[in-house]
mmCIF file of N, CA and C in Angstrom:
data_model
loop_
_atom_site.group_PDB
_atom_site.id
_atom_site.type_symbol
_atom_site.label_atom_id
_atom_site.label_comp_id
_atom_site.label_asym_id
_atom_site.label_seq_id
_atom_site.Cartn_x
_atom_site.Cartn_y
_atom_site.Cartn_z
ATOM 1 N N MET A 251 165.764 16.370 101.346
ATOM 2 C CA MET A 251 164.650 16.368 102.265
ATOM 3 C C MET A 251 163.415 16.877 101.531
ATOM 4 N N LYS A 252 162.275 16.333 101.896
ATOM 5 C CA LYS A 252 161.017 16.718 101.257
ATOM 6 C C LYS A 252 160.040 17.214 102.320
ATOM 7 N N ARG A 253 159.355 18.308 102.007
ATOM 8 C CA ARG A 253 158.296 18.832 102.866
ATOM 9 C C ARG A 253 157.064 19.102 102.023
ATOM 10 N N THR A 254 155.898 18.981 102.664
ATOM 11 C CA THR A 254 154.633 19.216 101.980
ATOM 12 C C THR A 254 153.895 20.355 102.677
ATOM 13 N N TYR A 255 153.263 21.197 101.865
ATOM 14 C CA TYR A 255 152.547 22.362 102.376
ATOM 15 C C TYR A 255 151.152 22.411 101.776
ATOM 16 N N LEU A 256 150.196 22.871 102.561
ATOM 17 C CA LEU A 256 148.842 23.126 102.091
ATOM 18 C C LEU A 256 148.786 24.579 101.650
ATOM 19 N N LEU A 257 148.275 24.810 100.462
ATOM 20 C CA LEU A 257 148.143 26.171 99.927
ATOM 21 C C LEU A 257 146.682 26.577 100.048
ATOM 22 N N LYS A 258 146.322 27.028 101.238
ATOM 23 C CA LYS A 258 144.933 27.383 101.541
ATOM 24 C C LYS A 258 144.534 28.637 100.779
ATOM 25 N N GLY A 259 143.468 28.523 100.012
ATOM 26 C CA GLY A 259 142.983 29.661 99.238
ATOM 27 C C GLY A 259 143.407 29.633 97.778
ATOM 28 N N LEU A 260 144.166 28.618 97.381
ATOM 29 C CA LEU A 260 144.579 28.488 95.979
ATOM 30 C C LEU A 260 143.354 28.122 95.147
ATOM 31 N N ASP A 261 142.980 29.018 94.222
ATOM 32 C CA ASP A 261 141.767 28.762 93.441
ATOM 33 C C ASP A 261 141.971 29.016 91.949
ATOM 34 N N CYS A 262 143.211 28.941 91.492
ATOM 35 C CA CYS A 262 143.511 29.234 90.092
ATOM 36 C C CYS A 262 144.597 28.273 89.591
ATOM 37 N N ALA A 263 144.272 27.473 88.594
ATOM 38 C CA ALA A 263 145.233 26.508 88.050
ATOM 39 C C ALA A 263 146.428 27.216 87.414
ATOM 40 N N ASN A 264 146.174 28.331 86.753
ATOM 41 C CA ASN A 264 147.260 29.086 86.143
ATOM 42 C C ASN A 264 148.207 29.626 87.217
ATOM 43 N N CYS A 265 147.651 30.086 88.321
ATOM 44 C CA CYS A 265 148.470 30.573 89.431
ATOM 45 C C CYS A 265 149.318 29.439 90.007
ATOM 46 N N ALA A 266 148.743 28.251 90.127
ATOM 47 C CA ALA A 266 149.486 27.099 90.640
ATOM 48 C C ALA A 266 150.694 26.805 89.750
ATOM 49 N N ALA A 267 150.511 26.891 88.443
ATOM 50 C CA ALA A 267 151.617 26.651 87.502
ATOM 51 C C ALA A 267 152.692 27.726 87.658
ATOM 52 N N LYS A 268 152.276 28.980 87.827
ATOM 53 C CA LYS A 268 153.239 30.067 88.032
ATOM 54 C C LYS A 268 154.018 29.868 89.324
ATOM 55 N N MET A 269 153.310 29.458 90.384
ATOM 56 C CA MET A 269 153.959 29.213 91.673
ATOM 57 C C MET A 269 155.008 28.114 91.544
ATOM 58 N N GLU A 270 154.637 27.040 90.864
ATOM 59 C CA GLU A 270 155.569 25.922 90.688
ATOM 60 C C GLU A 270 156.830 26.368 89.950
ATOM 61 N N ARG A 271 156.663 27.169 88.903
ATOM 62 C CA ARG A 271 157.833 27.659 88.153
ATOM 63 C C ARG A 271 158.721 28.537 89.034
ATOM 64 N N LYS A 272 158.100 29.442 89.801
ATOM 65 C CA LYS A 272 158.883 30.355 90.645
ATOM 66 C C LYS A 272 159.611 29.606 91.761
ATOM 67 N N VAL A 273 158.932 28.678 92.398
ATOM 68 C CA VAL A 273 159.554 27.926 93.491
ATOM 69 C C VAL A 273 160.657 27.027 92.943
ATOM 70 N N SER A 274 160.433 26.415 91.796
ATOM 71 C CA SER A 274 161.445 25.553 91.185
ATOM 72 C C SER A 274 162.717 26.321 90.832
ATOM 73 N N ALA A 275 162.592 27.610 90.565
ATOM 74 C CA ALA A 275 163.732 28.437 90.163
ATOM 75 C C ALA A 275 164.584 28.914 91.349
ATOM 76 N N ILE A 276 164.133 28.673 92.566
ATOM 77 C CA ILE A 276 164.881 29.106 93.745
ATOM 78 C C ILE A 276 166.160 28.277 93.855
ATOM 79 N N ASP A 277 167.284 28.977 94.048
ATOM 80 C CA ASP A 277 168.570 28.307 94.187
ATOM 81 C C ASP A 277 168.553 27.406 95.426
ATOM 82 N N GLY A 278 168.832 26.125 95.243
ATOM 83 C CA GLY A 278 168.838 25.165 96.344
ATOM 84 C C GLY A 278 167.643 24.234 96.337
ATOM 85 N N VAL A 279 166.596 24.603 95.603
ATOM 86 C CA VAL A 279 165.422 23.729 95.475
ATOM 87 C C VAL A 279 165.732 22.698 94.404
ATOM 88 N N THR A 280 165.660 21.413 94.771
ATOM 89 C CA THR A 280 165.937 20.351 93.803
ATOM 90 C C THR A 280 164.678 19.923 93.061
ATOM 91 N N ALA A 281 163.505 20.104 93.687
ATOM 92 C CA ALA A 281 162.237 19.794 93.027
ATOM 93 C C ALA A 281 161.110 20.525 93.748
ATOM 94 N N ALA A 282 160.133 20.952 92.978
ATOM 95 C CA ALA A 282 158.948 21.599 93.545
ATOM 96 C C ALA A 282 157.753 21.234 92.677
ATOM 97 N N HIS A 283 156.675 20.853 93.329
ATOM 98 C CA HIS A 283 155.451 20.493 92.609
ATOM 99 C C HIS A 283 154.267 21.142 93.318
ATOM 100 N N VAL A 284 153.411 21.794 92.541
ATOM 101 C CA VAL A 284 152.189 22.381 93.080
ATOM 102 C C VAL A 284 151.022 21.671 92.403
ATOM 103 N N ASN A 285 150.178 21.032 93.221
ATOM 104 C CA ASN A 285 149.021 20.310 92.710
ATOM 105 C C ASN A 285 147.784 21.163 92.966
ATOM 106 N N PHE A 286 147.197 21.678 91.897
ATOM 107 C CA PHE A 286 146.031 22.550 92.027
ATOM 108 C C PHE A 286 144.834 21.816 92.632
ATOM 109 N N LEU A 287 144.614 20.566 92.240
ATOM 110 C CA LEU A 287 143.439 19.828 92.709
ATOM 111 C C LEU A 287 143.473 19.552 94.209
ATOM 112 N N THR A 288 144.651 19.242 94.738
ATOM 113 C CA THR A 288 144.763 18.967 96.171
ATOM 114 C C THR A 288 145.200 20.201 96.958
ATOM 115 N N THR A 289 145.551 21.264 96.269
ATOM 116 C CA THR A 289 146.086 22.509 96.830
ATOM 117 C C THR A 289 147.291 22.240 97.732
ATOM 118 N N LYS A 290 148.173 21.346 97.262
ATOM 119 C CA LYS A 290 149.370 21.016 98.023
ATOM 120 C C LYS A 290 150.621 21.331 97.203
ATOM 121 N N MET A 291 151.664 21.719 97.919
ATOM 122 C CA MET A 291 152.965 21.961 97.304
ATOM 123 C C MET A 291 153.978 21.048 97.979
ATOM 124 N N THR A 292 154.780 20.367 97.167
ATOM 125 C CA THR A 292 155.872 19.543 97.675
ATOM 126 C C THR A 292 157.172 20.243 97.324
ATOM 127 N N LEU A 293 158.013 20.387 98.319
ATOM 128 C CA LEU A 293 159.279 21.098 98.172
ATOM 129 C C LEU A 293 160.408 20.158 98.560
ATOM 130 N N GLU A 294 161.415 20.051 97.697
ATOM 131 C CA GLU A 294 162.576 19.215 97.994
ATOM 132 C C GLU A 294 163.845 20.040 97.896
ATOM 133 N N GLY A 295 164.758 19.801 98.847
ATOM 134 C CA GLY A 295 166.033 20.504 98.857
ATOM 135 C C GLY A 295 166.932 19.944 99.933
ATOM 136 N N GLU A 296 168.093 20.578 100.106
ATOM 137 C CA GLU A 296 169.048 20.138 101.122
ATOM 138 C C GLU A 296 168.447 20.322 102.511
ATOM 139 N N GLU A 297 168.612 19.309 103.346
ATOM 140 C CA GLU A 297 168.035 19.354 104.688
ATOM 141 C C GLU A 297 168.532 20.549 105.492
ATOM 142 N N SER A 298 169.810 20.879 105.357
ATOM 143 C CA SER A 298 170.385 21.977 106.133
ATOM 144 C C SER A 298 169.835 23.344 105.728
ATOM 145 N N ARG A 299 169.219 23.437 104.551
ATOM 146 C CA ARG A 299 168.703 24.724 104.053
ATOM 147 C C ARG A 299 167.178 24.772 103.969
ATOM 148 N N MET A 300 166.491 23.758 104.482
ATOM 149 C CA MET A 300 165.038 23.678 104.268
ATOM 150 C C MET A 300 164.268 24.856 104.862
ATOM 151 N N ASP A 301 164.663 25.334 106.028
ATOM 152 C CA ASP A 301 163.933 26.471 106.613
ATOM 153 C C ASP A 301 164.070 27.706 105.726
ATOM 154 N N GLU A 302 165.278 27.946 105.233
ATOM 155 C CA GLU A 302 165.531 29.073 104.331
ATOM 156 C C GLU A 302 164.749 28.906 103.024
ATOM 157 N N LEU A 303 164.789 27.694 102.464
ATOM 158 C CA LEU A 303 164.085 27.431 101.204
ATOM 159 C C LEU A 303 162.576 27.566 101.378
ATOM 160 N N ALA A 304 162.060 27.128 102.524
ATOM 161 C CA ALA A 304 160.622 27.234 102.789
ATOM 162 C C ALA A 304 160.180 28.692 102.830
ATOM 163 N N LYS A 305 160.987 29.550 103.448
ATOM 164 C CA LYS A 305 160.649 30.974 103.510
ATOM 165 C C LYS A 305 160.659 31.596 102.116
ATOM 166 N N LYS A 306 161.655 31.234 101.311
ATOM 167 C CA LYS A 306 161.721 31.748 99.947
ATOM 168 C C LYS A 306 160.559 31.224 99.110
ATOM 169 N N ALA A 307 160.194 29.962 99.315
ATOM 170 C CA ALA A 307 159.073 29.378 98.580
ATOM 171 C C ALA A 307 157.767 30.076 98.946
ATOM 172 N N GLU A 308 157.581 30.353 100.235
ATOM 173 C CA GLU A 308 156.368 31.058 100.661
ATOM 174 C C GLU A 308 156.308 32.448 100.036
ATOM 175 N N ALA A 309 157.446 33.131 99.988
ATOM 176 C CA ALA A 309 157.483 34.456 99.360
ATOM 177 C C ALA A 309 157.152 34.363 97.876
ATOM 178 N N ALA A 310 157.629 33.312 97.205
ATOM 179 C CA ALA A 310 157.339 33.124 95.785
ATOM 180 C C ALA A 310 155.854 32.866 95.566
ATOM 181 N N VAL A 311 155.250 32.044 96.436
ATOM 182 C CA VAL A 311 153.815 31.759 96.344
ATOM 183 C C VAL A 311 153.022 33.045 96.522
ATOM 184 N N LYS A 312 153.373 33.820 97.534
ATOM 185 C CA LYS A 312 152.641 35.057 97.819
ATOM 186 C C LYS A 312 152.859 36.129 96.756
ATOM 187 N N SER A 313 153.962 36.044 96.014
ATOM 188 C CA SER A 313 154.179 37.011 94.934
ATOM 189 C C SER A 313 153.197 36.769 93.782
ATOM 190 N N VAL A 314 152.722 35.534 93.680
ATOM 191 C CA VAL A 314 151.729 35.198 92.647
ATOM 192 C C VAL A 314 150.325 35.502 93.157
ATOM 193 N N ASP A 315 150.030 35.091 94.391
ATOM 194 C CA ASP A 315 148.707 35.327 94.983
ATOM 195 C C ASP A 315 148.887 35.617 96.476
ATOM 196 N N PRO A 316 148.839 36.884 96.864
ATOM 197 C CA PRO A 316 149.074 37.263 98.265
ATOM 198 C C PRO A 316 148.057 36.694 99.252
ATOM 199 N N ASP A 317 146.902 36.232 98.754
ATOM 200 C CA ASP A 317 145.862 35.727 99.639
ATOM 201 C C ASP A 317 146.033 34.255 100.007
ATOM 202 N N VAL A 318 146.963 33.560 99.367
ATOM 203 C CA VAL A 318 147.177 32.135 99.648
ATOM 204 C C VAL A 318 147.963 31.989 100.948
ATOM 205 N N GLU A 319 147.448 31.138 101.831
ATOM 206 C CA GLU A 319 148.107 30.845 103.106
ATOM 207 C C GLU A 319 148.901 29.544 102.959
ATOM 208 N N VAL A 320 150.177 29.571 103.317
ATOM 209 C CA VAL A 320 151.038 28.403 103.199
ATOM 210 C C VAL A 320 151.200 27.769 104.570
ATOM 211 N N LYS A 321 150.729 26.493 104.708
ATOM 212 C CA LYS A 321 150.801 25.806 105.984
ATOM 213 C C LYS A 321 151.531 24.479 105.806
ATOM 214 N N ARG A 322 152.545 24.252 106.622
ATOM 215 C CA ARG A 322 153.301 22.997 106.529
ATOM 216 C C ARG A 322 152.458 21.845 107.066
ATOM 217 N N ILE A 323 152.398 20.750 106.299
ATOM 218 C CA ILE A 323 151.648 19.576 106.727
ATOM 219 C C ILE A 323 152.498 18.310 106.750
ATOM 220 N N GLY A 324 153.708 18.378 106.254
ATOM 221 C CA GLY A 324 154.533 17.157 106.272
ATOM 222 C C GLY A 324 155.963 17.442 105.986
#
């Protein structure tokens, strides 16, 4: 399953790369991409675990930049 999130307040390309690495390392995430230009994150994983993975991904994003707001858009 794939979900897309808006990373409101993301203003650092280096931070986006760090976020992508951290989210990709979460057990159960099959793919994660953070696009700095569009400020969007795509998260892929097992459908039955998506809510859990989304919470872990949000925590990973906030560990890099606590001011970034993660909003689901797809």
